[in-house]
Amino acid sequence: GYVNGVKVLGGGGLTCATSEMAAKGGTGVEIILDNLHVREEGMNPYELMLSESQERMLLAVNPEGLSKVLGVLEKYEIPYSIIGKVTDSGKLIVKFKDEIVASIPPKYLAEAPTIKRKAKKPLNLEKLWRIKKPKEPKNFSEILYKLVSTPNIACKEWVYQQYDHEVGVRTILKPGDSDAAVLRITETGKAIAVKADCNSRHSYLDPFNGGAGALAEASRNVVCVGAEPLAYTDCCNFGNPEKPEIFWQFKRGVEGLAYMSRKLGIPCVGGNVSFYNEDSESKIAVKPSLVVVILGLIENLDWITTMNLKNSGDQIVIVGKTYPELGGSEYYHEIHGLTGGKPPKADGNREKATLQTVMEAIRKGLVTAAHDCSKGGLAVALALMAIKGKLGVKVDLSKIPTSKPIRMDELLFSESHSRIILTTPTKEATKQILKIANKKGAPANLVGEVTDDDNFTLTFDGRKIVECSVTQMERFWKETIPKALEVG
């Protein structure tokens, strides 16, 4: 309780951090640059104030607790400097070698006028949205085998093995184990969940729903492991903002993030924007990439939930409604070679209802496994749960809550938001979850059961639509990345 303010030193270094903290607090600040610990000698005030060296934080500490704060820093061998103090001067005063080298009201730096750039919707978007739907394939089993082996969906274990994810000896759910990583908060009986999400195809086709959807998906992921979403940071990557079409993408993407943030009550506590990401010769920009990194809190370790199927006989429940939304999907891109169509709409009210339903169900001990539907849609989500659990499934697709009319490929592979698949241990648990969902306003239904075999079977009114081997799906899922990198 001794730290009254804290800010990361990012763009603009000490200049931005000190001016923004002072401006927001309505105070002045006096900085003595001679006290700053540096990596090399001879740096001038300009360099010291604008340096963007990484892994630095600026703290405003109550003098009564200074010794205790410094004790913590010394315990963890973190270098520090006491570089100044908060004042009532209303100015940012910077001193170097006993001279005042800068004196300015901090609000002049922190509250600079916003640059108003021209924003123009890209001319090709309407054409992309209106692409003709491809012909439905006849063999959905082969399609599913292909989808679980695509780079976006395939097992990333080879990547995770390249670093030590056990640093700190507090990892509970490791990378790839479930929808989010879970780390123990030592000596508290609590844990944190962390997840990063982005879908650049969705953001390219509709930056608003791409940004809103990234936050929605990240929220679902931490909820699926038993956490309540607390806050997030963003990383927005775009081309040249001086081009009206690029700036429109950025503007709409940030508006989408803000919309979902307000709807879910999850604050954005930091982030960065990276512009001018384009090829130096062709000037072709990257697809708009709105990355969300979210933090969730698990108050009780008993709430921690994984995605792998647990027991034969467990019932399978889906929360959320499936819409015909294949625009920007993995299915369109990998199976039909298409980048187009309208991407899924991110609806804050629907998302909130689903999140609240699943959080309550997990806290009441009604859930044995949870996994959100995203890339690849419902069929892929179920397949990954089966692969992880090494158990079969039998699901009646006619029981999935849907928007009518809907094609079979849309039902299987649509990437509609606000959907989470749960398994429950008993009929009574299922009944309670459906009751909770009804109370929260989330569509939900019992759609199938877990089986003690290798069969992954999806039917529709008794007709087999998908019939795959879980073992075969696992083989395809695991071999893609090592093969691509020519490993093993």
XYZ file of C-alpha atoms in Angstrom:
488
model
C 0.000 0.000 0.000
C 3.010 2.315 -0.185
C 3.050 2.756 -3.986
C 0.763 5.656 -4.929
C 1.419 5.530 -8.660
C 3.137 3.349 -11.214
C 3.799 3.622 -14.932
C 5.774 1.603 -17.434
C 8.532 3.428 -19.288
C 7.715 2.900 -22.941
C 7.561 5.337 -25.834
C 9.078 8.690 -24.895
C 10.854 7.207 -21.869
C 10.992 9.334 -18.733
C 9.540 12.331 -20.565
C 6.208 10.643 -21.174
C 6.081 8.706 -17.920
C 6.775 11.677 -15.643
C 4.569 14.155 -17.508
C 1.607 11.766 -17.756
C 1.755 10.784 -14.072
C 2.000 14.398 -12.974
C -0.727 15.606 -15.333
C -3.162 12.922 -14.196
C -2.382 13.605 -10.549
C -2.552 17.386 -10.891
C 0.904 17.752 -9.370
C 4.387 18.842 -10.251
C 7.494 16.658 -10.458
C 11.157 17.386 -9.908
C 13.633 15.031 -11.573
C 17.384 14.913 -10.878
C 18.966 13.117 -13.806
C 22.308 12.749 -12.044
C 20.702 10.120 -9.792
C 19.589 7.908 -12.689
C 21.480 4.613 -12.952
C 22.705 4.150 -16.518
C 24.376 1.490 -18.612
C 26.956 3.849 -20.086
C 28.427 7.162 -18.989
C 28.349 10.449 -20.868
C 24.677 10.550 -21.802
C 23.171 14.033 -22.073
C 19.797 15.142 -20.608
C 18.071 14.750 -23.974
C 19.147 11.119 -24.200
C 18.351 10.362 -20.570
C 14.827 11.748 -20.783
C 13.930 10.112 -24.102
C 15.678 6.754 -23.810
C 13.260 3.859 -24.313
C 15.318 1.161 -22.585
C 13.116 -1.833 -21.851
C 11.934 -3.377 -18.564
C 11.698 -0.157 -16.547
C 8.917 1.115 -14.296
C 8.416 4.487 -12.618
C 7.003 4.378 -9.081
C 5.611 7.152 -6.892
C 6.227 5.924 -3.356
C 4.918 7.223 -0.018
C 8.035 8.392 1.921
C 6.866 6.466 5.013
C 7.104 3.197 3.102
C 10.177 3.944 1.023
C 12.485 1.640 2.983
C 10.050 -1.269 2.667
C 9.635 -0.772 -1.095
C 13.406 -0.599 -1.543
C 13.705 -3.752 0.546
C 11.494 -5.614 -1.918
C 13.555 -4.363 -4.861
C 16.769 -5.437 -3.177
C 15.313 -8.837 -2.277
C 14.726 -9.574 -5.951
C 17.995 -7.880 -7.019
C 16.249 -5.239 -9.104
C 18.404 -2.150 -9.774
C 16.758 1.154 -8.869
C 17.354 4.877 -8.475
C 15.590 7.552 -6.438
C 15.428 10.203 -9.144
C 13.188 12.884 -7.737
C 9.997 13.821 -5.922
C 6.403 14.911 -6.386
C 5.894 18.654 -5.838
C 3.075 21.193 -5.742
C 4.758 23.438 -8.316
C 2.501 22.335 -11.139
C 5.576 21.930 -13.337
C 7.830 19.176 -14.609
C 11.273 20.388 -13.607
C 14.320 18.478 -14.817
C 17.769 19.128 -13.297
C 21.173 17.992 -14.532
C 24.499 18.927 -12.963
C 22.786 21.486 -10.709
C 21.133 23.235 -13.651
C 17.469 23.333 -14.631
C 17.401 21.916 -18.162
C 13.624 21.777 -18.504
C 10.647 23.411 -16.797
C 7.173 22.977 -18.277
C 3.613 22.316 -17.095
C 3.205 18.548 -17.562
C -0.227 18.888 -19.154
C 1.385 20.549 -22.191
C 3.128 17.248 -22.868
C 0.484 14.809 -21.657
C -2.565 16.546 -23.136
C -1.239 17.450 -26.570
C -3.915 17.962 -29.272
C -4.975 14.829 -31.104
C -3.928 14.575 -34.733
C -7.062 14.313 -36.841
C -6.249 12.159 -39.837
C -8.505 11.331 -42.756
C -10.253 7.964 -42.497
C -11.702 6.213 -45.525
C -13.297 2.764 -45.760
C -11.281 0.591 -48.203
C -13.055 0.339 -51.548
C -12.548 -3.426 -51.841
C -14.341 -4.335 -48.593
C -17.866 -4.407 -50.014
C -16.676 -6.707 -52.784
C -14.958 -9.001 -50.274
C -18.097 -9.164 -48.144
C -20.216 -10.204 -51.144
C -18.153 -13.191 -52.292
C -20.197 -16.138 -53.466
C -20.485 -18.974 -50.974
C -18.518 -22.020 -52.110
C -20.217 -25.297 -52.874
C -20.665 -27.475 -49.813
C -18.240 -30.415 -49.681
C -19.578 -33.964 -49.483
C -17.014 -35.437 -47.089
C -16.949 -33.436 -43.853
C -14.774 -36.041 -42.122
C -11.908 -35.324 -44.535
C -12.442 -31.593 -44.039
C -12.083 -31.987 -40.268
C -8.883 -34.004 -40.638
C -7.471 -31.175 -42.774
C -8.550 -28.414 -40.414
C -6.982 -29.911 -37.273
C -3.699 -30.033 -39.178
C -3.620 -26.402 -40.344
C -0.829 -24.261 -38.809
C -3.314 -22.049 -36.941
C -4.991 -25.020 -35.232
C -2.286 -27.710 -35.109
C -0.393 -28.581 -31.912
C 2.219 -25.959 -30.971
C 4.078 -28.239 -28.569
C 7.299 -27.931 -30.574
C 7.214 -24.166 -30.004
C 6.498 -24.472 -26.268
C 9.454 -26.829 -25.854
C 11.848 -24.104 -26.956
C 11.614 -22.246 -23.641
C 11.241 -23.047 -19.957
C 7.605 -22.435 -19.012
C 8.259 -23.727 -15.497
C 10.320 -20.677 -14.475
C 9.209 -19.629 -10.994
C 7.875 -23.130 -10.234
C 4.274 -21.872 -10.167
C 2.844 -23.053 -13.485
C -0.414 -24.951 -12.940
C -1.762 -25.152 -16.505
C 1.075 -25.200 -19.014
C 1.018 -23.801 -22.568
C -1.273 -25.906 -24.720
C -2.926 -27.635 -21.761
C -6.102 -25.606 -22.039
C -7.596 -22.313 -23.174
C -5.219 -20.185 -21.062
C -2.082 -20.544 -18.970
C -2.615 -20.605 -15.197
C 0.016 -19.516 -12.681
C -0.177 -19.941 -8.912
C -0.023 -16.839 -6.715
C 2.253 -18.143 -3.990
C 0.835 -18.537 -0.481
C -2.608 -17.155 -1.364
C -4.625 -20.142 -2.571
C -5.318 -18.136 -5.741
C -4.034 -18.127 -9.297
C -3.946 -15.932 -12.397
C -4.928 -16.910 -15.935
C -3.222 -15.301 -18.939
C -4.071 -15.509 -22.639
C -3.238 -13.654 -25.866
C -5.639 -13.656 -28.823
C -5.812 -12.156 -32.305
C -7.577 -12.898 -35.589
C -6.074 -10.792 -38.372
C -8.400 -12.202 -41.052
C -11.443 -11.056 -39.107
C -9.781 -7.668 -38.478
C -8.938 -7.291 -42.167
C -12.528 -7.895 -43.239
C -14.124 -5.919 -40.413
C -11.755 -4.109 -38.010
C -14.549 -3.233 -35.562
C -15.716 -6.808 -35.063
C -12.139 -8.052 -35.341
C -11.069 -5.876 -32.409
C -14.192 -6.560 -30.362
C -13.910 -10.250 -31.176
C -10.291 -10.481 -30.033
C -11.266 -9.212 -26.578
C -14.346 -11.453 -26.511
C -12.304 -14.553 -27.391
C -9.582 -13.759 -24.855
C -12.267 -13.316 -22.193
C -13.823 -16.671 -23.026
C -10.448 -18.347 -22.797
C -9.682 -17.240 -19.245
C -13.256 -17.966 -18.155
C -12.885 -21.515 -19.509
C -10.049 -22.199 -17.049
C -12.065 -20.871 -14.099
C -10.989 -17.225 -14.003
C -12.841 -13.932 -13.969
C -11.399 -11.495 -16.547
C -9.888 -8.476 -14.794
C -8.012 -6.350 -17.317
C -6.214 -6.459 -20.639
C -3.544 -4.769 -22.699
C -3.568 -4.443 -26.461
C -1.021 -4.484 -29.253
C -2.329 -2.838 -32.415
C -0.368 -3.442 -35.625
C -1.190 -1.589 -38.829
C 0.306 -0.120 -41.969
C 0.921 3.555 -42.738
C -1.667 5.690 -40.853
C -1.100 8.550 -43.303
C -3.120 6.506 -45.788
C -6.860 7.111 -45.112
C -7.767 3.442 -45.649
C -5.202 2.278 -43.087
C -6.247 4.903 -40.575
C -9.891 3.821 -41.017
C -8.867 0.264 -40.140
C -7.075 1.497 -37.029
C -9.941 3.766 -35.975
C -12.574 1.050 -36.368
C -10.414 -1.549 -34.648
C -9.901 0.602 -31.567
C -13.608 1.456 -31.514
C -14.355 -2.281 -31.504
C -12.034 -2.879 -28.577
C -13.599 0.022 -26.684
C -17.121 -1.274 -27.377
C -16.424 -4.771 -26.025
C -14.427 -3.347 -23.119
C -17.429 -1.302 -22.005
C -19.904 -4.134 -22.553
C -17.907 -6.639 -20.509
C -16.648 -4.139 -17.927
C -13.018 -5.103 -18.565
C -10.597 -2.134 -18.597
C -7.690 -1.693 -20.974
C -4.759 -0.915 -18.664
C -2.047 -0.468 -21.253
C -0.870 -1.322 -24.720
C 0.993 -0.116 -27.747
C 0.416 0.827 -31.359
C 2.804 -0.168 -34.123
C 2.349 1.647 -37.447
C 4.136 1.556 -40.800
C 4.195 -2.254 -40.908
C 4.480 -2.661 -44.653
C 6.827 -3.951 -47.308
C 9.424 -1.305 -48.139
C 9.159 -1.864 -51.897
C 5.549 -2.817 -52.648
C 4.154 -0.748 -49.751
C 1.685 -3.581 -49.056
C 0.671 -3.421 -45.391
C 0.191 -6.278 -42.963
C -3.357 -7.326 -42.226
C -4.714 -5.285 -39.289
C -3.680 -7.231 -36.202
C -5.365 -6.332 -32.924
C -3.747 -8.485 -30.252
C -5.302 -8.713 -26.791
C -3.441 -10.057 -23.751
C -5.856 -10.618 -20.884
C -5.432 -11.334 -17.182
C -7.972 -13.238 -15.112
C -8.129 -14.093 -11.421
C -8.992 -17.527 -10.033
C -10.096 -17.042 -6.438
C -10.259 -20.755 -5.649
C -7.858 -23.347 -7.085
C -10.717 -25.866 -7.151
C -12.272 -23.822 -9.962
C -9.399 -24.537 -12.375
C -10.867 -26.282 -15.422
C -9.190 -27.846 -18.451
C -10.410 -28.592 -21.961
C -9.692 -32.342 -22.166
C -12.634 -34.728 -21.953
C -12.536 -36.549 -18.605
C -15.018 -39.405 -18.327
C -17.036 -41.675 -20.555
C -20.671 -40.823 -20.032
C -20.097 -37.118 -19.318
C -22.729 -35.003 -21.034
C -21.802 -32.379 -23.634
C -23.489 -28.980 -23.419
C -23.019 -25.966 -25.671
C -23.622 -22.438 -24.424
C -24.223 -19.820 -27.114
C -25.786 -19.710 -30.555
C -24.229 -20.610 -33.910
C -24.797 -18.244 -36.836
C -23.894 -18.629 -40.543
C -20.654 -16.672 -40.145
C -17.872 -18.213 -42.221
C -16.340 -14.910 -43.391
C -12.618 -14.872 -42.607
C -12.814 -18.417 -41.243
C -10.152 -21.080 -41.154
C -12.502 -23.229 -43.239
C -12.822 -20.645 -46.018
C -9.090 -19.948 -46.077
C -7.673 -23.459 -45.816
C -10.315 -25.528 -47.609
C -11.589 -23.124 -50.271
C -8.690 -20.659 -50.576
C -11.006 -17.746 -49.849
C -10.419 -14.575 -47.861
C -13.764 -12.868 -47.789
C -17.307 -12.874 -46.517
C -18.612 -11.094 -43.452
C -16.704 -12.150 -40.327
C -18.551 -13.025 -37.095
C -20.352 -10.233 -35.302
C -19.077 -9.646 -31.770
C -22.139 -8.878 -29.641
C -21.305 -7.654 -26.146
C -24.627 -8.648 -24.613
C -24.430 -12.206 -25.951
C -20.815 -12.473 -24.847
C -21.590 -11.310 -21.330
C -24.432 -13.806 -20.975
C -22.192 -16.706 -22.029
C -19.313 -15.649 -19.763
C -21.559 -15.249 -16.737
C -23.209 -18.625 -17.364
C -19.918 -20.492 -17.568
C -18.344 -18.700 -14.595
C -21.279 -19.581 -12.381
C -21.381 -23.184 -13.623
C -17.681 -23.695 -12.930
C -17.870 -22.144 -9.470
C -20.754 -24.451 -8.572
C -18.684 -27.501 -9.544
C -20.965 -28.451 -12.444
C -18.280 -28.597 -15.165
C -15.679 -31.273 -15.937
C -14.236 -29.661 -19.107
C -14.596 -26.343 -20.949
C -13.396 -25.052 -24.292
C -14.418 -22.038 -26.357
C -15.374 -22.161 -30.045
C -13.160 -19.992 -32.224
C -10.862 -20.906 -35.154
C -12.339 -23.862 -36.988
C -15.688 -23.569 -35.265
C -17.692 -26.093 -33.300
C -16.328 -29.229 -35.010
C -12.709 -28.277 -34.361
C -13.426 -27.287 -30.734
C -15.003 -30.688 -30.061
C -12.159 -32.454 -31.880
C -9.499 -30.763 -29.723
C -11.356 -31.712 -26.542
C -11.473 -35.325 -27.735
C -7.801 -35.340 -28.785
C -6.704 -33.948 -25.430
C -8.849 -36.405 -23.482
C -8.236 -39.413 -25.753
C -11.952 -40.165 -25.622
C -14.701 -40.276 -28.216
C -17.780 -38.108 -28.642
C -21.263 -38.601 -30.002
C -23.074 -35.344 -30.785
C -26.434 -34.631 -32.416
C -25.923 -31.451 -34.455
C -29.678 -30.891 -34.730
C -29.667 -29.941 -31.050
C -27.169 -27.081 -31.511
C -28.827 -23.669 -30.933
C -28.642 -22.010 -34.361
C -29.911 -19.213 -36.523
C -32.070 -20.641 -39.313
C -31.535 -21.291 -42.161
C -27.985 -22.599 -41.822
C -25.902 -24.841 -44.074
C -24.091 -27.868 -42.685
C -20.624 -26.386 -43.268
C -21.774 -23.224 -41.469
C -23.050 -25.277 -38.541
C -19.768 -27.188 -38.285
C -17.149 -24.526 -39.033
C -18.717 -21.094 -38.399
C -16.596 -19.053 -36.009
C -19.483 -17.290 -34.262
C -18.531 -15.694 -30.956
C -20.110 -16.221 -27.525
C -19.915 -20.033 -27.635
C -18.362 -22.397 -25.104
C -18.567 -26.197 -24.983
C -18.897 -27.765 -21.528
C -19.005 -31.313 -20.253
C -20.912 -32.228 -17.102
C -20.704 -35.305 -14.851
C -24.434 -35.890 -14.358
C -27.863 -35.171 -15.803
C -28.585 -33.030 -12.747
C -25.482 -30.898 -13.416
C -26.630 -30.426 -17.014
C -30.090 -29.419 -15.829
C -28.586 -26.817 -13.479
C -26.361 -25.358 -16.213
C -29.305 -24.992 -18.588
C -31.217 -23.254 -15.814
C -28.309 -20.843 -15.208
C -28.022 -20.136 -18.942
C -31.733 -19.382 -19.172
C -31.449 -16.996 -16.234
C -28.482 -15.189 -17.832
C -30.109 -15.047 -21.267
C -27.671 -17.393 -23.025
C -28.943 -20.044 -25.478
C -27.788 -23.508 -24.342
C -28.586 -27.147 -24.913
C -27.500 -30.712 -24.223
C -26.044 -31.962 -27.517
C -24.298 -35.269 -26.823
C -22.063 -37.387 -24.632
C -18.473 -38.534 -24.157
C -17.777 -42.125 -25.207
C -15.123 -44.626 -24.110
C -13.797 -45.354 -27.593
C -11.893 -43.830 -30.522
C -14.975 -42.648 -32.427
C -15.672 -38.998 -33.123
C -19.227 -39.018 -34.432
C -21.405 -36.039 -35.346
C -24.924 -36.790 -36.589
C -27.915 -34.750 -37.719
C -31.319 -36.296 -37.096
C -29.743 -39.752 -37.111
C -27.665 -39.195 -40.285
C -23.887 -39.400 -39.869
C -22.221 -36.134 -40.898
C -18.725 -36.637 -39.460
C -17.128 -39.930 -38.512
C -13.453 -39.663 -37.581
C -10.896 -41.528 -35.512
C -9.657 -39.552 -32.511
C -6.256 -41.245 -32.829
C -6.018 -40.264 -36.491
C -7.022 -36.672 -35.754
C -4.358 -36.515 -33.047
C -1.706 -37.715 -35.494
C -2.602 -35.037 -38.042
C -2.834 -32.416 -35.283
C 0.609 -33.238 -33.859
C 2.697 -33.691 -36.992
C 2.066 -30.393 -38.820
C 4.444 -28.009 -37.023
C 7.437 -30.401 -36.733
C 7.021 -31.320 -40.427
C 6.817 -27.675 -41.464
C 10.012 -26.943 -39.554
C 11.619 -30.225 -40.631
C 12.096 -31.305 -37.044
C 12.310 -34.935 -35.866
